PDB file of C-alpha atoms in Angstrom:
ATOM      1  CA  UNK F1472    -109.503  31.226 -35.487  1.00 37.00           C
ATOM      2  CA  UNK F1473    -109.523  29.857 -31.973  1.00 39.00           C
ATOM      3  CA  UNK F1474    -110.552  31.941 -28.748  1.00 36.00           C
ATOM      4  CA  UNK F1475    -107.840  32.856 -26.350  1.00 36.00           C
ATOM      5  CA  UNK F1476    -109.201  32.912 -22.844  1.00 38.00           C
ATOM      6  CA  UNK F1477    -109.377  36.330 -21.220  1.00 39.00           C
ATOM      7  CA  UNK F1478    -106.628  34.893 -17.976  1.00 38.00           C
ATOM      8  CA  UNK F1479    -104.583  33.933 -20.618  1.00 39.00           C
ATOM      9  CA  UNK F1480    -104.368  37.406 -21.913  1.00 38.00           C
ATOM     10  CA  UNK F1481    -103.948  39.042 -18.353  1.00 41.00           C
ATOM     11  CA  UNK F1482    -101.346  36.868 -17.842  1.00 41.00           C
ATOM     12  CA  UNK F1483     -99.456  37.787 -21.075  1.00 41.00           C
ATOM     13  CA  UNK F1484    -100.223  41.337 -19.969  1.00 42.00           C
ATOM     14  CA  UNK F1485     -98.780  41.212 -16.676  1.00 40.00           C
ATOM     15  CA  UNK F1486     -95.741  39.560 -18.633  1.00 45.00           C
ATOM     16  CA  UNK F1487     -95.250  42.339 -20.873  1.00 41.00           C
ATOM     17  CA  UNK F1488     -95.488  45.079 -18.349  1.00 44.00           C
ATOM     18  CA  UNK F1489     -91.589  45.240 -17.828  1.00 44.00           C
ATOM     19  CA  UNK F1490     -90.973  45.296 -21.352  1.00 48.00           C
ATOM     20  CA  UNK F1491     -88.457  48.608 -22.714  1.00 46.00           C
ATOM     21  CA  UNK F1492     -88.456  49.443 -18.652  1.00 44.00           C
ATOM     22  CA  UNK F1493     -84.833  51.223 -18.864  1.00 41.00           C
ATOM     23  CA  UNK F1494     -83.169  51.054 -15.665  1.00 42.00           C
ATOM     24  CA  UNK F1495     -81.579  54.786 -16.710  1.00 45.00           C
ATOM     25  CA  UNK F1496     -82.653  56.586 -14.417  1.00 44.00           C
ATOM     26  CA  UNK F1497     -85.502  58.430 -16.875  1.00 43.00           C
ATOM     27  CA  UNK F1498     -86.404  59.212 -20.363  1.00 44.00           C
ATOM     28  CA  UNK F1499     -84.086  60.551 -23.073  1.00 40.00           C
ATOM     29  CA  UNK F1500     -84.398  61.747 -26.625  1.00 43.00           C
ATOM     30  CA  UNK F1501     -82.318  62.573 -29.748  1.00 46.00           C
ATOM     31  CA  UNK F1502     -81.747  65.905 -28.404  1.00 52.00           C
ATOM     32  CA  UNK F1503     -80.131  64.896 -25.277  1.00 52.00           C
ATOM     33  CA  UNK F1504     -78.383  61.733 -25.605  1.00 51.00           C
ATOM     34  CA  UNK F1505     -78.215  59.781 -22.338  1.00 50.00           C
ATOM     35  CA  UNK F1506     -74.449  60.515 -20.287  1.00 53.00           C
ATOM     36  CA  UNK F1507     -71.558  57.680 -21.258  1.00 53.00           C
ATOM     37  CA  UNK F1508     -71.750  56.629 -17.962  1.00 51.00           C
ATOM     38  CA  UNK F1509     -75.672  55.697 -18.078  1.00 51.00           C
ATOM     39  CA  UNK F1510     -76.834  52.151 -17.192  1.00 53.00           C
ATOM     40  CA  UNK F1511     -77.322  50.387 -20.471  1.00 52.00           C
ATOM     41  CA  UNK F1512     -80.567  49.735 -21.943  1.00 51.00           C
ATOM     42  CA  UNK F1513     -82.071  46.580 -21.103  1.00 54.00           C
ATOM     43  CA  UNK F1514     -82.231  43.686 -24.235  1.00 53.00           C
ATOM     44  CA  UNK F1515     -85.133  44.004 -26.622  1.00 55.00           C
ATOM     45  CA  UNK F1516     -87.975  42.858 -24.739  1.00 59.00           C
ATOM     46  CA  UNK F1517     -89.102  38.768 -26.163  1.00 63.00           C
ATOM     47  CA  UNK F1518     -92.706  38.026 -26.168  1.00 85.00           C
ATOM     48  CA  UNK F1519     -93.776  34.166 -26.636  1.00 88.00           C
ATOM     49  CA  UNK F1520     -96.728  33.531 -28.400  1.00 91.00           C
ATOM     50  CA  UNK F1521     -99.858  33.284 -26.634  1.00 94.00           C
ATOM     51  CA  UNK F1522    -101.727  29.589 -27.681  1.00 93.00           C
ATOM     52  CA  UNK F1523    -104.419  27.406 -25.885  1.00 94.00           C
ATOM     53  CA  UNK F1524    -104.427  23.480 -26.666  1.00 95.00           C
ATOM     54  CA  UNK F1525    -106.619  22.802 -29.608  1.00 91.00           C
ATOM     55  CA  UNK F1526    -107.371  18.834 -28.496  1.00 94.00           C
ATOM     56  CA  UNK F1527    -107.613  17.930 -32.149  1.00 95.00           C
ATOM     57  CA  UNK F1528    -104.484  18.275 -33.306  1.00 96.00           C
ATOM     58  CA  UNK F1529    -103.232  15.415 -35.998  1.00 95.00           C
ATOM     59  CA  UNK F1530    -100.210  12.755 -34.465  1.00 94.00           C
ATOM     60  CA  UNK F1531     -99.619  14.962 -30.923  1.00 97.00           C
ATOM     61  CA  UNK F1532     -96.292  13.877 -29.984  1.00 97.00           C
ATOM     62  CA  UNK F1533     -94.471  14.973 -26.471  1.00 98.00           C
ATOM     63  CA  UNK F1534     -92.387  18.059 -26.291  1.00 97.00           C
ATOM     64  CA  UNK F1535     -90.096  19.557 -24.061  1.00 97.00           C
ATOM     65  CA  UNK F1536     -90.684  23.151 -22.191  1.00 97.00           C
ATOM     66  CA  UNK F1537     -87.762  25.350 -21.312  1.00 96.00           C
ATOM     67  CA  UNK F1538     -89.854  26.651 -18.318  1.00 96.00           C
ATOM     68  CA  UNK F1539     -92.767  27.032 -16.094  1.00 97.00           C
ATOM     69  CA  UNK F1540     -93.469  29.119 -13.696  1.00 95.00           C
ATOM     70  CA  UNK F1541     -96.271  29.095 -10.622  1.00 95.00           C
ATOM     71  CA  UNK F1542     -98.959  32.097 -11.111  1.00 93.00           C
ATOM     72  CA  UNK F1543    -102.282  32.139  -8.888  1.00 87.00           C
ATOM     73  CA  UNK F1544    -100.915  31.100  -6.118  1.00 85.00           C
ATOM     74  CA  UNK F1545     -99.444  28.006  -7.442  1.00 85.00           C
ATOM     75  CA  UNK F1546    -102.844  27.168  -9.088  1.00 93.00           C
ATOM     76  CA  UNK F1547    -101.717  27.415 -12.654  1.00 95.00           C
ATOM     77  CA  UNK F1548     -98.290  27.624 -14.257  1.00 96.00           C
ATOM     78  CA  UNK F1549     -97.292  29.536 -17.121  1.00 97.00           C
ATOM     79  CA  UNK F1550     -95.142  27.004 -19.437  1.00 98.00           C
ATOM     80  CA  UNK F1551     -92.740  28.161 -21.964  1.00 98.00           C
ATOM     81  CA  UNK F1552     -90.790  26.188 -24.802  1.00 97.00           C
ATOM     82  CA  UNK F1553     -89.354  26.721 -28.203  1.00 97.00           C
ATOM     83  CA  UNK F1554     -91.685  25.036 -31.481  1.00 96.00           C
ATOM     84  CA  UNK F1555     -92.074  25.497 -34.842  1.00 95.00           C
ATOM     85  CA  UNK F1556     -94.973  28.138 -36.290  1.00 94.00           C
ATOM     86  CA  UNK F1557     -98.787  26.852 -37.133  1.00 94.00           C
ATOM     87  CA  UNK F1558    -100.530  24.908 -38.399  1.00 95.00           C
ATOM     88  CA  UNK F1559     -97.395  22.529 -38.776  1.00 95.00           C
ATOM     89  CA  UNK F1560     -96.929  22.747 -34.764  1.00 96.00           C
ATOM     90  CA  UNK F1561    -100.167  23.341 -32.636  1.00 97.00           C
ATOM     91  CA  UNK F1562    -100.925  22.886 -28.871  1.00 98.00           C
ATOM     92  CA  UNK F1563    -103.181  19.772 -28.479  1.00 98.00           C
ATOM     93  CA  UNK F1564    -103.189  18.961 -24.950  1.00 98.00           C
ATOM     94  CA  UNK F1565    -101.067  19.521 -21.519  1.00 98.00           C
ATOM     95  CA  UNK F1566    -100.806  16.293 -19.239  1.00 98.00           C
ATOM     96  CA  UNK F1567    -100.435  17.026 -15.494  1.00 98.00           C
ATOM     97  CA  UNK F1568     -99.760  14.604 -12.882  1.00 97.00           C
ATOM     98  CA  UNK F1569     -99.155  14.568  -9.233  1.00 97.00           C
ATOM     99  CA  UNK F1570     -96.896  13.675  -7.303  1.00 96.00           C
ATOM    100  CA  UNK F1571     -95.672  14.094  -3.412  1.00 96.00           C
ATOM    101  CA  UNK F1572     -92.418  15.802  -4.375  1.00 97.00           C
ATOM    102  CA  UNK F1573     -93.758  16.517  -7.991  1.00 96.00           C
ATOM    103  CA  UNK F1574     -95.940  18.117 -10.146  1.00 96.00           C
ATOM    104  CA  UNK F1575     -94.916  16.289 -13.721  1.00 97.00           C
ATOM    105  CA  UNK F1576     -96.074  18.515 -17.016  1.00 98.00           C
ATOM    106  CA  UNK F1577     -96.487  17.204 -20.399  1.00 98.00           C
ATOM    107  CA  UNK F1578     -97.019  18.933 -23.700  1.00 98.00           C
ATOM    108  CA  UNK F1579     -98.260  17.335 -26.607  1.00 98.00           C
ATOM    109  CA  UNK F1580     -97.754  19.072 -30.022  1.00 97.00           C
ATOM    110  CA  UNK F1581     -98.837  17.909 -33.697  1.00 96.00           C
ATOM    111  CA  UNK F1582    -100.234  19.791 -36.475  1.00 95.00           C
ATOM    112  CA  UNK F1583    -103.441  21.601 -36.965  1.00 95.00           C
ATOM    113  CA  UNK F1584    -106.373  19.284 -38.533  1.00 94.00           C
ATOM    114  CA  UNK F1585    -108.439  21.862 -40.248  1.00 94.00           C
ATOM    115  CA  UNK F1586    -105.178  22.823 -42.796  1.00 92.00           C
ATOM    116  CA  UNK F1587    -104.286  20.186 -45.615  1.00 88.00           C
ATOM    117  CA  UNK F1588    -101.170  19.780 -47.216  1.00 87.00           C
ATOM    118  CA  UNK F1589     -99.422  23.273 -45.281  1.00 87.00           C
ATOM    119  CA  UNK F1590     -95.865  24.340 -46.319  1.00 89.00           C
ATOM    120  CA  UNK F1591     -94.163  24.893 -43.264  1.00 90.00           C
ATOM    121  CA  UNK F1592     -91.190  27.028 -42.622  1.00 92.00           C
ATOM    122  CA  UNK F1593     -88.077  26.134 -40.542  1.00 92.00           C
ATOM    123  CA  UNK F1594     -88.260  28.088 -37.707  1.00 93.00           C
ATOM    124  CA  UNK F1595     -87.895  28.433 -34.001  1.00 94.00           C
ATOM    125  CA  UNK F1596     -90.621  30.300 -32.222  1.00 95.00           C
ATOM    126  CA  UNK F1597     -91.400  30.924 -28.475  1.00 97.00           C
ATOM    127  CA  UNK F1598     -94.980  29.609 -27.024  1.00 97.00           C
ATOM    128  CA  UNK F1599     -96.596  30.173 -23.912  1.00 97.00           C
ATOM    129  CA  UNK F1600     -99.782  28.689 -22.449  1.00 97.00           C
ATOM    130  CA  UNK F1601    -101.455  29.154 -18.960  1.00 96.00           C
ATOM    131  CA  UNK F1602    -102.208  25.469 -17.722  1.00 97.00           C
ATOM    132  CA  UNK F1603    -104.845  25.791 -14.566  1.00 96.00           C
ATOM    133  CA  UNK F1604    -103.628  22.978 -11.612  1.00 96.00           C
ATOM    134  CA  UNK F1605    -106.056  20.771 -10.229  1.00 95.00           C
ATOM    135  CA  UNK F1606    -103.972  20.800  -7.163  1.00 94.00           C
ATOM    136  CA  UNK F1607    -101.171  24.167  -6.110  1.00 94.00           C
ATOM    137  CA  UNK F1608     -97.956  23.472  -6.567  1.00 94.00           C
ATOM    138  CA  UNK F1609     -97.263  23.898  -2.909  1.00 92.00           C
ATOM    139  CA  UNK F1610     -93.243  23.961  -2.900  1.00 91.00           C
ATOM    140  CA  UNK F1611     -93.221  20.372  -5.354  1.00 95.00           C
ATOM    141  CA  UNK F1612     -90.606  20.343  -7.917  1.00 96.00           C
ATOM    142  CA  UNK F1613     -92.288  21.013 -11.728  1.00 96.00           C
ATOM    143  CA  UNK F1614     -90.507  18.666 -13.613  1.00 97.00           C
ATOM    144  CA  UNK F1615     -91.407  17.973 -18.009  1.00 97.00           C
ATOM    145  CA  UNK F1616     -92.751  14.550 -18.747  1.00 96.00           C
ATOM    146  CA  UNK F1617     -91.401  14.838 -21.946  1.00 96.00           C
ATOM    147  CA  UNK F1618     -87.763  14.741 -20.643  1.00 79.00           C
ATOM    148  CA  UNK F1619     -85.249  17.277 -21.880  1.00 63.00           C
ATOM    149  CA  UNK F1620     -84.692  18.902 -24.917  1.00 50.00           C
ATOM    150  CA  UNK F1621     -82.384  17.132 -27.546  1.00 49.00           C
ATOM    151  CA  UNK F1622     -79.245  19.285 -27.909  1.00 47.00           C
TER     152      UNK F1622
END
């Protein structure tokens, strides 16, 4: 089992800190159902799985994120996107480059070395990794160097 890195996890924890926040103005239970004209709950609360790049992964091929967002200060950037489950899809590496006007990030996915032969199932997960910046973002469009997702 690989070692998730301890910003990683305060990152993921500051995520998850406005999950089931109801906007309804205070708690309720079964014995006194909230008033019809109550704010509605907020959606079930999605989590993306926390994963670090391996850098061993077999055939890494490009993938596209759905998002990234500056944290630190614009010294690191929390990158989301949709993959399949492991060992079939692992993190190997994230590319950065820099631009004037850009900061250009690159995942690069394949499947875990260490499993032979795995049966994989066919679905869609959420993943998350914290990618540190050499440089801050400093207002520069974030733009994915592996182009958008095929719809």
């Amino acid at each position: 089992m690989r070692v998730r890195t301890a910003a990683w996890l305060a990152a993921l924890a500051l995520g998850l800190a406005g999950c089931g926040a109801s906007t309804a103005g205070g708690p309720t239970t079964a014995a006194t159902p909230p008033p019809p004209t109550a704010e509605p709950s907020p959606a079930p609360c999605r989590t993306a799985e926390p994963v670090v790049a391996l850098g061993d992964a077999v055939d890494p091929l490009p993938v596209a994120w759905t998002s990234a967002e500056p944290v630190s200060d614009g010294h690191g950037l929390l990158v989301t996107w949709t993959s399949g489950v492991a060992p079939c899809r692992v993190l190997d590496r994230v590319d950065v480059s820099y631009g004037t006007d850009t900061v250009e990030v690159t995942l690069y996915e394949g499947s875990d070395p260490d499993v032979r032969d795995p049966v994989c199932v066919e679905i869609a997960i959420e993943k998350q990794t914290l990618v540190k910046l050499r440089e801050p973002v400093a207002g520069r469009e974030i733009v994915d160097g592996a182009g958008p997702s095929p719809s």
